[in-house]
Short mmCIF file of C-alpha atoms in Angstrom, two decimals:
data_model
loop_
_atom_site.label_atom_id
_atom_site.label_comp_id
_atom_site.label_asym_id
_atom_site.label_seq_id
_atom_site.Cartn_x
_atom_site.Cartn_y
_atom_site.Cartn_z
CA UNK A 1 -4.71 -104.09 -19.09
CA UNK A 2 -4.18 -101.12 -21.29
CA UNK A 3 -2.88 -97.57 -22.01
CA UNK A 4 -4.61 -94.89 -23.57
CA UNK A 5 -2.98 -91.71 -24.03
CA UNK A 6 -5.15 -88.22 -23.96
CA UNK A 7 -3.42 -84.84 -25.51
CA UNK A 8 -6.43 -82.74 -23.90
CA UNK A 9 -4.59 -80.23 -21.59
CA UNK A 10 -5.98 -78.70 -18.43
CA UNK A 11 -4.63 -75.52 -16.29
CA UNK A 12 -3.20 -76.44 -13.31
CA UNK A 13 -4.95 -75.45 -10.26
CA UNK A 14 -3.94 -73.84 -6.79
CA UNK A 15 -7.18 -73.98 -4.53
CA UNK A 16 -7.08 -70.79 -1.79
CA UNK A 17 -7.14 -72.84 0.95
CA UNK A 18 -6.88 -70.82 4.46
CA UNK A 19 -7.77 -71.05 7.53
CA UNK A 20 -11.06 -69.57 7.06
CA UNK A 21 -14.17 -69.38 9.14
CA UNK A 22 -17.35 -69.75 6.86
CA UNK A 23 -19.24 -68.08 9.22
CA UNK A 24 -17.47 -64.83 8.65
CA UNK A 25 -19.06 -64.95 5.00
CA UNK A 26 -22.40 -63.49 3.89
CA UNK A 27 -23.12 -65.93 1.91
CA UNK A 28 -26.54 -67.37 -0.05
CA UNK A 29 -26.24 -71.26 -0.73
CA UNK A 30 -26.56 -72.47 -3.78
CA UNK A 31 -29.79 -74.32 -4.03
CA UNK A 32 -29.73 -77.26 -6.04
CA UNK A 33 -32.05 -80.31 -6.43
CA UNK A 34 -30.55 -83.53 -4.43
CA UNK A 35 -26.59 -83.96 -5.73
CA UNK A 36 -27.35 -84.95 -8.89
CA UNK A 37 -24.35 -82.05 -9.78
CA UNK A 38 -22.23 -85.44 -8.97
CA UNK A 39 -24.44 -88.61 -9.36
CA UNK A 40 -24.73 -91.44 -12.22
CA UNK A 41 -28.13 -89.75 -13.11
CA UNK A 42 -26.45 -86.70 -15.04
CA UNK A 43 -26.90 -86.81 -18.71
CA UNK A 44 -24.14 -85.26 -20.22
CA UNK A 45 -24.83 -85.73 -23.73
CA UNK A 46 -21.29 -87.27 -24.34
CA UNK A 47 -19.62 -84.17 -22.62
CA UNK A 48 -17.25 -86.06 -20.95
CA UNK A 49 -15.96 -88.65 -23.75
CA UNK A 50 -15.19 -85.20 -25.55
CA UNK A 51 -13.37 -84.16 -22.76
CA UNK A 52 -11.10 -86.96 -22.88
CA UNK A 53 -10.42 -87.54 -26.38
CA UNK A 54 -9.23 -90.52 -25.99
CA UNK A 55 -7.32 -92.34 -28.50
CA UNK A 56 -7.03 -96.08 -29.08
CA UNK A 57 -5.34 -98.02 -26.31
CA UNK A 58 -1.43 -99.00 -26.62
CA UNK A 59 -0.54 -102.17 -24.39
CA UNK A 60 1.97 -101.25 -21.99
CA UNK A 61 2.34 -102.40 -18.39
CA UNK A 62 2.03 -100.10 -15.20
CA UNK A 63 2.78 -100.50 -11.81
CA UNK A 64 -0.20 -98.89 -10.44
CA UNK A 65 -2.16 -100.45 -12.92
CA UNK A 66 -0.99 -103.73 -11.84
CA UNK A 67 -1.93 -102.69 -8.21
CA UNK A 68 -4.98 -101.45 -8.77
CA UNK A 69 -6.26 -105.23 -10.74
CA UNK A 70 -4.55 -106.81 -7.29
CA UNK A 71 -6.80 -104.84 -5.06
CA UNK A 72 -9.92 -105.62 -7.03
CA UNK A 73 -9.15 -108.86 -8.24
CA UNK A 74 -9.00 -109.86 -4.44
CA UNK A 75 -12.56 -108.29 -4.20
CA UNK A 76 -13.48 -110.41 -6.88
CA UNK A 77 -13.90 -108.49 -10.12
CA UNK A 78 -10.90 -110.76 -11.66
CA UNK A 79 -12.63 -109.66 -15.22
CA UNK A 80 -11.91 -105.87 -14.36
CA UNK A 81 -9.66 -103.93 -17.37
CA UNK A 82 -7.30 -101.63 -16.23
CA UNK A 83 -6.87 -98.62 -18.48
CA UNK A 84 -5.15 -95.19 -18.21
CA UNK A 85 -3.82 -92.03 -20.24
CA UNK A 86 -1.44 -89.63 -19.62
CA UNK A 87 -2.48 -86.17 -18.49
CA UNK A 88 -0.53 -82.92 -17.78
CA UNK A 89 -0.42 -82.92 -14.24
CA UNK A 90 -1.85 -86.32 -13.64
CA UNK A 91 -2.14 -90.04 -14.92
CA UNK A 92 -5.78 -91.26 -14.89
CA UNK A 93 -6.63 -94.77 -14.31
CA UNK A 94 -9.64 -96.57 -15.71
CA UNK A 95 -11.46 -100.00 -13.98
CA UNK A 96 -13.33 -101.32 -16.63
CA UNK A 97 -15.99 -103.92 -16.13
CA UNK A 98 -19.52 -105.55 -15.55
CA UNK A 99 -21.39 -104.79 -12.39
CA UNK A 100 -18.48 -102.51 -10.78
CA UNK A 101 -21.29 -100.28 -8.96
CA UNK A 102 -19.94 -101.57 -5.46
CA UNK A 103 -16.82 -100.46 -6.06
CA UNK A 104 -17.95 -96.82 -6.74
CA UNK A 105 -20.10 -96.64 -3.98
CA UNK A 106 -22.65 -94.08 -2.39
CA UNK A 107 -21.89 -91.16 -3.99
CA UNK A 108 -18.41 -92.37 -5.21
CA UNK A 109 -17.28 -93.33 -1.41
CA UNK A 110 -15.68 -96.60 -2.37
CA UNK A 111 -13.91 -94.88 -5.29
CA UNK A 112 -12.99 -92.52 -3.07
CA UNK A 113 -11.40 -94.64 -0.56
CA UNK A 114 -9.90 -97.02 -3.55
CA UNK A 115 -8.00 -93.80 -4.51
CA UNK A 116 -6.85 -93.04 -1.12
CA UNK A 117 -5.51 -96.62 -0.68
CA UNK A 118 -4.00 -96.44 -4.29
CA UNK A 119 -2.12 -93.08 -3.33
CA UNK A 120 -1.10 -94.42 0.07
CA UNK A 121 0.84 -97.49 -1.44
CA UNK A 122 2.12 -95.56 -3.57
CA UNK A 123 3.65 -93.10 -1.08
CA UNK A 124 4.95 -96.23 0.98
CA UNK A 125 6.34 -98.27 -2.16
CA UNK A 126 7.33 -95.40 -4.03
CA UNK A 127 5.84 -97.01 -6.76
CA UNK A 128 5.39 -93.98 -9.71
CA UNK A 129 5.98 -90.42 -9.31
CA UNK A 130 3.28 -88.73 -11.34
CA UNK A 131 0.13 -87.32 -9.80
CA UNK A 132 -2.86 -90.59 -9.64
CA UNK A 133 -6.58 -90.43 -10.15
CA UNK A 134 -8.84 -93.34 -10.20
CA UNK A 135 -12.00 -93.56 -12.29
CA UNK A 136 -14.25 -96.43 -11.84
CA UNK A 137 -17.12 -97.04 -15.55
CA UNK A 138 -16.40 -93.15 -16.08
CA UNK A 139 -18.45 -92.21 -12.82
CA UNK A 140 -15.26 -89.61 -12.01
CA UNK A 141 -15.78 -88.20 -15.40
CA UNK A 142 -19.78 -88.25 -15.79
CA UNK A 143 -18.92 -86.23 -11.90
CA UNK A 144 -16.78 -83.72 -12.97
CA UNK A 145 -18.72 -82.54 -16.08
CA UNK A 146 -21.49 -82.31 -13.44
CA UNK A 147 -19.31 -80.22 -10.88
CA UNK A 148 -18.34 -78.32 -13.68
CA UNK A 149 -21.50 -77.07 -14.40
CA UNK A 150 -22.62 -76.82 -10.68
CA UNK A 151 -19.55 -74.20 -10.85
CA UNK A 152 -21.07 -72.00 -13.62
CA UNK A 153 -24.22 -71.58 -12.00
CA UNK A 154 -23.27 -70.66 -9.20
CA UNK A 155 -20.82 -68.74 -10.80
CA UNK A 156 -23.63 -67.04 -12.70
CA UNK A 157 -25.84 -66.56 -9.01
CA UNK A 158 -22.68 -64.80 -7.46
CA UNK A 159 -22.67 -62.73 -10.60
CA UNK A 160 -26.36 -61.56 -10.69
CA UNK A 161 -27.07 -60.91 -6.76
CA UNK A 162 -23.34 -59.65 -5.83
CA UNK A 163 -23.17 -61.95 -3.17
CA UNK A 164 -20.93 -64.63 -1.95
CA UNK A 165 -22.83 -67.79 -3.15
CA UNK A 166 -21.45 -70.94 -0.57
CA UNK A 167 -21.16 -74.68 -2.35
CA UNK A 168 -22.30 -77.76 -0.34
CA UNK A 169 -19.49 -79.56 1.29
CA UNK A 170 -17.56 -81.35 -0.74
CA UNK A 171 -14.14 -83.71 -1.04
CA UNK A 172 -10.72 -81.85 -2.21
CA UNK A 173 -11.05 -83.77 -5.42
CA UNK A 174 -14.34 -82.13 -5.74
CA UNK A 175 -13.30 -78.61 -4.86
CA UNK A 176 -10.61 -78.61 -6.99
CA UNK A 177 -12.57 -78.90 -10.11
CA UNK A 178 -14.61 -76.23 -8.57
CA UNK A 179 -11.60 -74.15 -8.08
CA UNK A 180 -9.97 -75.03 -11.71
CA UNK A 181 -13.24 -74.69 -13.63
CA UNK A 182 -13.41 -70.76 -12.23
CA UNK A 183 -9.99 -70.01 -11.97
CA UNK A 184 -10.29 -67.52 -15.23
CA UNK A 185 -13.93 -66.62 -14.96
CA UNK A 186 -14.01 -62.28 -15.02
CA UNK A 187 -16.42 -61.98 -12.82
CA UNK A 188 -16.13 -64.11 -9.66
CA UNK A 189 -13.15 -65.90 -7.33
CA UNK A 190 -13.14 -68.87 -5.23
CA UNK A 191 -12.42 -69.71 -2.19
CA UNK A 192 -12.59 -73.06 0.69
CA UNK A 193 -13.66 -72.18 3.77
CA UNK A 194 -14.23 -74.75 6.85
CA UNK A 195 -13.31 -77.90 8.34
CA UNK A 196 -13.32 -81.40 7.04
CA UNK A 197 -15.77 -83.22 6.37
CA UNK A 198 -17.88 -79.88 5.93
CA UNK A 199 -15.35 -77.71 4.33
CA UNK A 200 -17.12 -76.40 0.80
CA UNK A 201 -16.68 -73.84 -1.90
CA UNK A 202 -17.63 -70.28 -1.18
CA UNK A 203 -18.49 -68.27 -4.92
CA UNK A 204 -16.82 -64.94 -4.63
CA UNK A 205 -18.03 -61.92 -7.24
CA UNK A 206 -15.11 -59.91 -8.04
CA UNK A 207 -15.16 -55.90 -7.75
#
């Protein structure tokens, strides 16, 4: 297991999050084809390994890093490499590995629910205090560069027609980089409207 530290720094972000009503919003959905804005099939040209930056890794132990090889060491990936790096707001933790696809899941719902258990332990054990995020053969990252542009266009629709432009539903993970990757756009605001599971994104054009 290894550390990797990362000096790329991100803006914190506050999500709007109300108690809203989406049907009290005029708003066009963003038409997109399938949700490939998320899925393994996005090419992003190395987008996301520039994100990062990453330097070399720097042994070191971690607790959560030691609990994360427990819990899929007992699922049998025993040759999985934990790796992490230091963010801003947030520590990011890397499973490294052959044939890890199961523990992603449809859509990222196993690395979804590996987070939740990782934060949940965590909570119990007070184990670290920083903010944790799990990543699982960079499918987190290849997703976010992929939200991230789902974000501009609609961004750009909201823009052009002057009209509310609603997201598909999506995770709080999810909407946060929605949220953080328009927080300083000029011409449009964000906002979550709805109820879990279906609670989404609604693309606001300012003025």
């Amino acid at each position: 297991r290894t550390m990797e530290k990362s000096h790329i720094f991100y803006n914190d972000v506050h999500p709007v999050d109300g108690d809203y009503d989406s049907d009290e919003y005029n708003c066009a959905e963003y038409d997109y084809d399938g949700e490939s804005y998320g899925d393994d099939e996005i090419d992003d040209g190395g987008e996301a390994d520039a994100v990062t930056g990453r330097d070399e890794p720097i042994v070191a132990d971690d607790k959560i890093a030691d609990l994360l090889y427990d819990i899929v060491s007992r699922m049998g990936f025993v040759d999985a490499d934990i790796e992490w790096e230091e963010w801003p707001d947030h520590v990011r933790y890397f499973v490294e590995g052959k044939d890890l696809g199961v523990l992603i899941g449809r859509h990222g719902s196993t690395l979804e629910a590996l987070q939740y258990i990782v934060g949940v332990i965590n909570s119990h054990q007070h184990l670290v205090d920083h903010m944790i995020i799990v990543d699982i053969e960079g499918y987190r990252e290849r997703r976010e560069v992929g939200l991230r542009r789902l974000a501009m266009s609609a961004a750009m629709q909201a823009y052009k027609t002057q009209q509310n432009t609603g997201l598909p539903p999506m995770t709080s993970s999810d909407r946060r980089i929605i949220h953080m990757s328009l927080k300083n756009n000029p011409h449009v605001e964000t906002m979550s409207v709805g109820e879990e599971p279906e609670r989404k994104v609604i693309v606001i054009p300012r003025g």
